[in-house]
């Protein structure tokens, strides 16, 4: 998807921001771990590891932990399957930089 390191850094910025957001709000989360927004975001896979650590202070119920575990395992397997399909069909077959929409088309196949 990237032709050089500069393009890769540009594409990595939104992903890095998504990983930094829970850390930025960690104090507010620790002060109010039972809020609805924290519970909802704890099921969003990029935020789950950070938020479950802060939720462990208020001891959520076992079903919440198990549901979060199931969501993380399912999303990890889904992303792995999707990445393997894109890699196998797109990158190995063609030796040229791809555009984002090309990856979307490959994933939809």
Short mmCIF file of N, CA and C in Angstrom, two decimals:
data_model
loop_
_atom_site.label_atom_id
_atom_site.label_comp_id
_atom_site.label_asym_id
_atom_site.label_seq_id
_atom_site.Cartn_x
_atom_site.Cartn_y
_atom_site.Cartn_z
N UNK A 1 0.82 -1.19 0.00
CA UNK A 1 0.00 0.00 0.00
C UNK A 1 0.87 1.26 0.00
N UNK A 2 2.10 1.12 0.43
CA UNK A 2 3.00 2.27 0.51
C UNK A 2 4.23 2.00 -0.34
N UNK A 3 4.68 3.05 -1.02
CA UNK A 3 5.85 2.93 -1.86
C UNK A 3 7.14 3.24 -1.13
N UNK A 4 7.05 4.03 -0.05
CA UNK A 4 8.25 4.35 0.71
C UNK A 4 7.89 4.56 2.18
N UNK A 5 8.89 4.80 3.00
CA UNK A 5 8.70 4.91 4.44
C UNK A 5 7.89 6.15 4.82
N UNK A 6 7.99 7.20 4.03
CA UNK A 6 7.25 8.43 4.32
C UNK A 6 5.75 8.21 4.19
N UNK A 7 5.34 7.49 3.17
CA UNK A 7 3.93 7.16 3.01
C UNK A 7 3.44 6.26 4.14
N UNK A 8 4.28 5.34 4.57
CA UNK A 8 3.90 4.44 5.66
C UNK A 8 3.70 5.20 6.96
N UNK A 9 4.53 6.19 7.22
CA UNK A 9 4.37 6.99 8.43
C UNK A 9 3.08 7.79 8.39
N UNK A 10 2.72 8.28 7.23
CA UNK A 10 1.47 9.03 7.09
C UNK A 10 0.27 8.14 7.36
N UNK A 11 0.29 6.91 6.88
CA UNK A 11 -0.82 5.99 7.09
C UNK A 11 -0.85 5.44 8.51
N UNK A 12 0.26 5.45 9.21
CA UNK A 12 0.30 4.93 10.58
C UNK A 12 -0.24 5.92 11.59
N UNK A 13 -0.30 7.20 11.26
CA UNK A 13 -0.74 8.22 12.21
C UNK A 13 -2.15 7.99 12.74
N UNK A 14 -3.17 7.70 11.92
CA UNK A 14 -4.50 7.47 12.49
C UNK A 14 -4.56 6.25 13.40
N UNK A 15 -3.82 5.22 13.08
CA UNK A 15 -3.81 4.02 13.92
C UNK A 15 -3.14 4.33 15.26
N UNK A 16 -2.06 5.08 15.23
CA UNK A 16 -1.39 5.44 16.47
C UNK A 16 -2.28 6.32 17.33
N UNK A 17 -3.04 7.22 16.71
CA UNK A 17 -3.94 8.08 17.48
C UNK A 17 -5.03 7.27 18.15
N UNK A 18 -5.53 6.24 17.45
CA UNK A 18 -6.57 5.40 18.02
C UNK A 18 -6.03 4.63 19.23
N UNK A 19 -4.77 4.29 19.24
CA UNK A 19 -4.18 3.59 20.37
C UNK A 19 -3.81 4.53 21.51
N UNK A 20 -3.60 5.80 21.21
CA UNK A 20 -3.23 6.77 22.24
C UNK A 20 -4.47 7.30 22.97
N UNK A 21 -5.63 7.33 22.31
CA UNK A 21 -6.84 7.88 22.92
C UNK A 21 -7.19 7.27 24.27
N UNK A 22 -7.22 5.95 24.43
CA UNK A 22 -7.55 5.43 25.76
C UNK A 22 -6.55 5.81 26.82
N UNK A 23 -5.29 5.94 26.45
CA UNK A 23 -4.28 6.34 27.43
C UNK A 23 -4.50 7.79 27.84
N UNK A 24 -4.91 8.64 26.91
CA UNK A 24 -5.17 10.05 27.22
C UNK A 24 -6.34 10.19 28.21
N UNK A 25 -7.32 9.31 28.12
CA UNK A 25 -8.50 9.40 28.98
C UNK A 25 -8.42 8.46 30.18
N UNK A 26 -7.27 7.89 30.46
CA UNK A 26 -7.15 6.89 31.51
C UNK A 26 -7.53 7.43 32.89
N UNK A 27 -7.17 8.65 33.22
CA UNK A 27 -7.50 9.20 34.54
C UNK A 27 -9.01 9.34 34.69
N UNK A 28 -9.68 9.84 33.66
CA UNK A 28 -11.14 9.96 33.73
C UNK A 28 -11.79 8.58 33.82
N UNK A 29 -11.22 7.62 33.17
CA UNK A 29 -11.77 6.26 33.20
C UNK A 29 -11.59 5.65 34.58
N UNK A 30 -10.43 5.86 35.19
CA UNK A 30 -10.17 5.30 36.51
C UNK A 30 -11.07 5.96 37.56
N UNK A 31 -11.34 7.26 37.40
CA UNK A 31 -12.20 7.95 38.36
C UNK A 31 -13.66 7.54 38.24
N UNK A 32 -14.09 7.15 37.04
CA UNK A 32 -15.49 6.75 36.83
C UNK A 32 -15.54 5.49 35.97
N UNK A 33 -15.10 4.35 36.51
CA UNK A 33 -15.02 3.13 35.70
C UNK A 33 -16.37 2.50 35.38
N UNK A 34 -17.42 2.90 36.08
CA UNK A 34 -18.73 2.29 35.85
C UNK A 34 -19.59 3.05 34.85
N UNK A 35 -19.02 4.03 34.17
CA UNK A 35 -19.82 4.80 33.22
C UNK A 35 -20.18 3.96 31.99
N UNK A 36 -21.24 4.34 31.34
CA UNK A 36 -21.73 3.60 30.18
C UNK A 36 -20.75 3.68 29.02
N UNK A 37 -20.15 4.83 28.80
CA UNK A 37 -19.24 5.00 27.67
C UNK A 37 -18.01 4.10 27.83
N UNK A 38 -17.52 3.95 29.05
CA UNK A 38 -16.38 3.06 29.29
C UNK A 38 -16.78 1.62 29.00
N UNK A 39 -17.97 1.24 29.42
CA UNK A 39 -18.44 -0.13 29.17
C UNK A 39 -18.59 -0.39 27.67
N UNK A 40 -19.09 0.58 26.93
CA UNK A 40 -19.27 0.42 25.48
C UNK A 40 -17.91 0.34 24.78
N UNK A 41 -17.01 1.26 25.11
CA UNK A 41 -15.70 1.26 24.46
C UNK A 41 -14.84 0.06 24.84
N UNK A 42 -15.16 -0.59 25.96
CA UNK A 42 -14.38 -1.77 26.33
C UNK A 42 -14.63 -2.94 25.37
N UNK A 43 -15.69 -2.87 24.57
CA UNK A 43 -15.96 -3.91 23.57
C UNK A 43 -15.44 -3.54 22.18
N UNK A 44 -14.81 -2.39 22.04
CA UNK A 44 -14.21 -1.96 20.78
C UNK A 44 -12.75 -2.44 20.79
N UNK A 45 -12.39 -3.41 19.94
CA UNK A 45 -11.11 -4.12 20.07
C UNK A 45 -9.84 -3.27 20.25
N UNK A 46 -9.64 -2.14 19.58
CA UNK A 46 -8.39 -1.41 19.86
C UNK A 46 -8.33 -0.84 21.28
N UNK A 47 -9.49 -0.59 21.89
CA UNK A 47 -9.51 -0.01 23.24
C UNK A 47 -9.56 -1.06 24.34
N UNK A 48 -9.94 -2.28 24.02
CA UNK A 48 -10.20 -3.30 25.03
C UNK A 48 -9.03 -3.54 25.98
N UNK A 49 -7.81 -3.74 25.51
CA UNK A 49 -6.72 -4.02 26.47
C UNK A 49 -6.52 -2.89 27.48
N UNK A 50 -6.61 -1.65 27.03
CA UNK A 50 -6.39 -0.53 27.93
C UNK A 50 -7.55 -0.36 28.91
N UNK A 51 -8.77 -0.46 28.40
CA UNK A 51 -9.93 -0.22 29.25
C UNK A 51 -10.19 -1.36 30.23
N UNK A 52 -9.90 -2.57 29.86
CA UNK A 52 -10.11 -3.67 30.80
C UNK A 52 -9.15 -3.60 31.97
N UNK A 53 -7.96 -3.06 31.75
CA UNK A 53 -7.04 -2.85 32.86
C UNK A 53 -7.63 -1.84 33.83
N UNK A 54 -8.18 -0.75 33.33
CA UNK A 54 -8.75 0.25 34.22
C UNK A 54 -10.06 -0.23 34.83
N UNK A 55 -10.80 -1.08 34.14
CA UNK A 55 -12.05 -1.63 34.69
C UNK A 55 -11.79 -2.70 35.74
N UNK A 56 -10.61 -3.26 35.77
CA UNK A 56 -10.34 -4.31 36.75
C UNK A 56 -10.37 -3.78 38.18
N UNK A 57 -10.22 -2.49 38.38
CA UNK A 57 -10.31 -1.92 39.73
C UNK A 57 -11.72 -2.01 40.28
N UNK A 58 -12.72 -1.94 39.41
CA UNK A 58 -14.11 -2.02 39.89
C UNK A 58 -14.69 -3.42 39.76
N UNK A 59 -13.87 -4.37 39.36
CA UNK A 59 -14.24 -5.79 39.24
C UNK A 59 -15.54 -6.01 38.47
N UNK A 60 -15.49 -5.89 37.15
CA UNK A 60 -16.67 -6.21 36.35
C UNK A 60 -17.01 -7.69 36.50
N UNK A 61 -18.23 -8.03 36.16
CA UNK A 61 -18.69 -9.41 36.29
C UNK A 61 -17.93 -10.33 35.33
N UNK A 62 -17.89 -11.60 35.67
CA UNK A 62 -17.21 -12.59 34.85
C UNK A 62 -17.76 -12.65 33.43
N UNK A 63 -19.09 -12.55 33.22
CA UNK A 63 -19.58 -12.56 31.83
C UNK A 63 -19.04 -11.42 30.98
N UNK A 64 -18.78 -10.27 31.59
CA UNK A 64 -18.21 -9.14 30.84
C UNK A 64 -16.80 -9.49 30.38
N UNK A 65 -16.01 -10.07 31.28
CA UNK A 65 -14.66 -10.50 30.90
C UNK A 65 -14.72 -11.54 29.78
N UNK A 66 -15.59 -12.51 29.91
CA UNK A 66 -15.68 -13.56 28.89
C UNK A 66 -16.17 -13.01 27.55
N UNK A 67 -17.12 -12.09 27.59
CA UNK A 67 -17.61 -11.48 26.35
C UNK A 67 -16.52 -10.65 25.69
N UNK A 68 -15.76 -9.91 26.49
CA UNK A 68 -14.63 -9.14 25.94
C UNK A 68 -13.59 -10.06 25.34
N UNK A 69 -13.33 -11.17 26.00
CA UNK A 69 -12.38 -12.15 25.48
C UNK A 69 -12.86 -12.72 24.15
N UNK A 70 -14.15 -13.04 24.07
CA UNK A 70 -14.71 -13.57 22.82
C UNK A 70 -14.62 -12.54 21.70
N UNK A 71 -14.91 -11.28 22.01
CA UNK A 71 -14.83 -10.21 21.00
C UNK A 71 -13.39 -10.05 20.52
N UNK A 72 -12.43 -10.09 21.44
CA UNK A 72 -11.03 -9.93 21.05
C UNK A 72 -10.54 -11.11 20.21
N UNK A 73 -10.90 -12.32 20.59
CA UNK A 73 -10.49 -13.48 19.82
C UNK A 73 -11.13 -13.45 18.44
N UNK A 74 -12.43 -13.14 18.38
CA UNK A 74 -13.11 -13.07 17.09
C UNK A 74 -12.56 -12.00 16.19
N UNK A 75 -12.30 -10.82 16.73
CA UNK A 75 -11.76 -9.74 15.90
C UNK A 75 -10.33 -10.04 15.45
N UNK A 76 -9.54 -10.68 16.31
CA UNK A 76 -8.18 -11.04 15.93
C UNK A 76 -8.19 -12.06 14.79
N UNK A 77 -9.03 -13.07 14.91
CA UNK A 77 -9.12 -14.06 13.84
C UNK A 77 -9.66 -13.44 12.55
N UNK A 78 -10.65 -12.56 12.68
CA UNK A 78 -11.21 -11.91 11.50
C UNK A 78 -10.19 -11.05 10.77
N UNK A 79 -9.43 -10.27 11.51
CA UNK A 79 -8.40 -9.42 10.89
C UNK A 79 -7.31 -10.28 10.28
N UNK A 80 -6.96 -11.37 10.93
CA UNK A 80 -5.93 -12.26 10.38
C UNK A 80 -6.40 -12.88 9.06
N UNK A 81 -7.63 -13.34 9.02
CA UNK A 81 -8.16 -13.93 7.78
C UNK A 81 -8.23 -12.89 6.67
N UNK A 82 -8.70 -11.69 7.01
CA UNK A 82 -8.79 -10.61 6.03
C UNK A 82 -7.41 -10.22 5.51
N UNK A 83 -6.43 -10.09 6.40
CA UNK A 83 -5.08 -9.73 5.98
C UNK A 83 -4.45 -10.81 5.12
N UNK A 84 -4.70 -12.07 5.47
CA UNK A 84 -4.15 -13.16 4.66
C UNK A 84 -4.76 -13.17 3.27
N UNK A 85 -6.05 -12.90 3.17
CA UNK A 85 -6.72 -12.86 1.86
C UNK A 85 -6.15 -11.73 1.00
N UNK A 86 -5.99 -10.56 1.61
CA UNK A 86 -5.45 -9.41 0.87
C UNK A 86 -4.01 -9.71 0.44
N UNK A 87 -3.23 -10.26 1.33
CA UNK A 87 -1.83 -10.54 1.01
C UNK A 87 -1.72 -11.58 -0.09
N UNK A 88 -2.48 -12.64 0.04
CA UNK A 88 -2.41 -13.73 -0.92
C UNK A 88 -2.88 -13.29 -2.31
N UNK A 89 -3.99 -12.56 -2.38
CA UNK A 89 -4.57 -12.21 -3.67
C UNK A 89 -3.93 -10.97 -4.29
N UNK A 90 -3.50 -10.06 -3.48
CA UNK A 90 -3.05 -8.79 -4.03
C UNK A 90 -1.56 -8.61 -4.07
N UNK A 91 -0.92 -8.77 -2.96
CA UNK A 91 0.49 -8.43 -2.90
C UNK A 91 1.35 -9.49 -3.57
N UNK A 92 1.01 -10.75 -3.40
CA UNK A 92 1.82 -11.79 -4.01
C UNK A 92 1.62 -11.88 -5.52
N UNK A 93 0.43 -11.51 -6.00
CA UNK A 93 0.16 -11.62 -7.43
C UNK A 93 0.71 -10.44 -8.22
N UNK A 94 0.75 -9.28 -7.62
CA UNK A 94 1.20 -8.09 -8.32
C UNK A 94 2.35 -7.47 -7.56
N UNK A 95 3.32 -7.01 -8.27
CA UNK A 95 4.49 -6.41 -7.64
C UNK A 95 4.49 -4.90 -7.86
N UNK A 96 3.41 -4.26 -7.47
CA UNK A 96 3.32 -2.81 -7.58
C UNK A 96 2.60 -2.27 -6.35
N UNK A 97 2.83 -1.01 -5.99
CA UNK A 97 2.12 -0.43 -4.84
C UNK A 97 0.62 -0.41 -5.09
N UNK A 98 -0.14 -0.72 -4.07
CA UNK A 98 -1.60 -0.77 -4.18
C UNK A 98 -2.22 0.49 -3.58
N UNK A 99 -3.42 0.79 -4.01
CA UNK A 99 -4.20 1.87 -3.41
C UNK A 99 -5.14 1.26 -2.40
N UNK A 100 -5.66 2.07 -1.49
CA UNK A 100 -6.53 1.58 -0.42
C UNK A 100 -7.76 0.89 -0.99
N UNK A 101 -8.38 1.46 -2.00
CA UNK A 101 -9.60 0.86 -2.56
C UNK A 101 -9.30 -0.49 -3.21
N UNK A 102 -8.08 -0.69 -3.70
CA UNK A 102 -7.71 -2.00 -4.24
C UNK A 102 -7.74 -3.05 -3.13
N UNK A 103 -7.31 -2.67 -1.92
CA UNK A 103 -7.36 -3.60 -0.80
C UNK A 103 -8.79 -3.90 -0.40
N UNK A 104 -9.66 -2.90 -0.45
CA UNK A 104 -11.06 -3.12 -0.12
C UNK A 104 -11.68 -4.09 -1.11
N UNK A 105 -11.36 -3.92 -2.40
CA UNK A 105 -11.89 -4.83 -3.42
C UNK A 105 -11.37 -6.25 -3.23
N UNK A 106 -10.08 -6.38 -2.86
CA UNK A 106 -9.52 -7.70 -2.62
C UNK A 106 -10.15 -8.37 -1.39
N UNK A 107 -10.44 -7.59 -0.37
CA UNK A 107 -11.05 -8.14 0.84
C UNK A 107 -12.48 -8.58 0.59
N UNK A 108 -13.16 -7.93 -0.36
CA UNK A 108 -14.56 -8.25 -0.64
C UNK A 108 -14.70 -9.52 -1.49
N UNK A 109 -13.61 -9.95 -2.12
CA UNK A 109 -13.68 -11.15 -2.97
C UNK A 109 -13.96 -12.39 -2.17
#
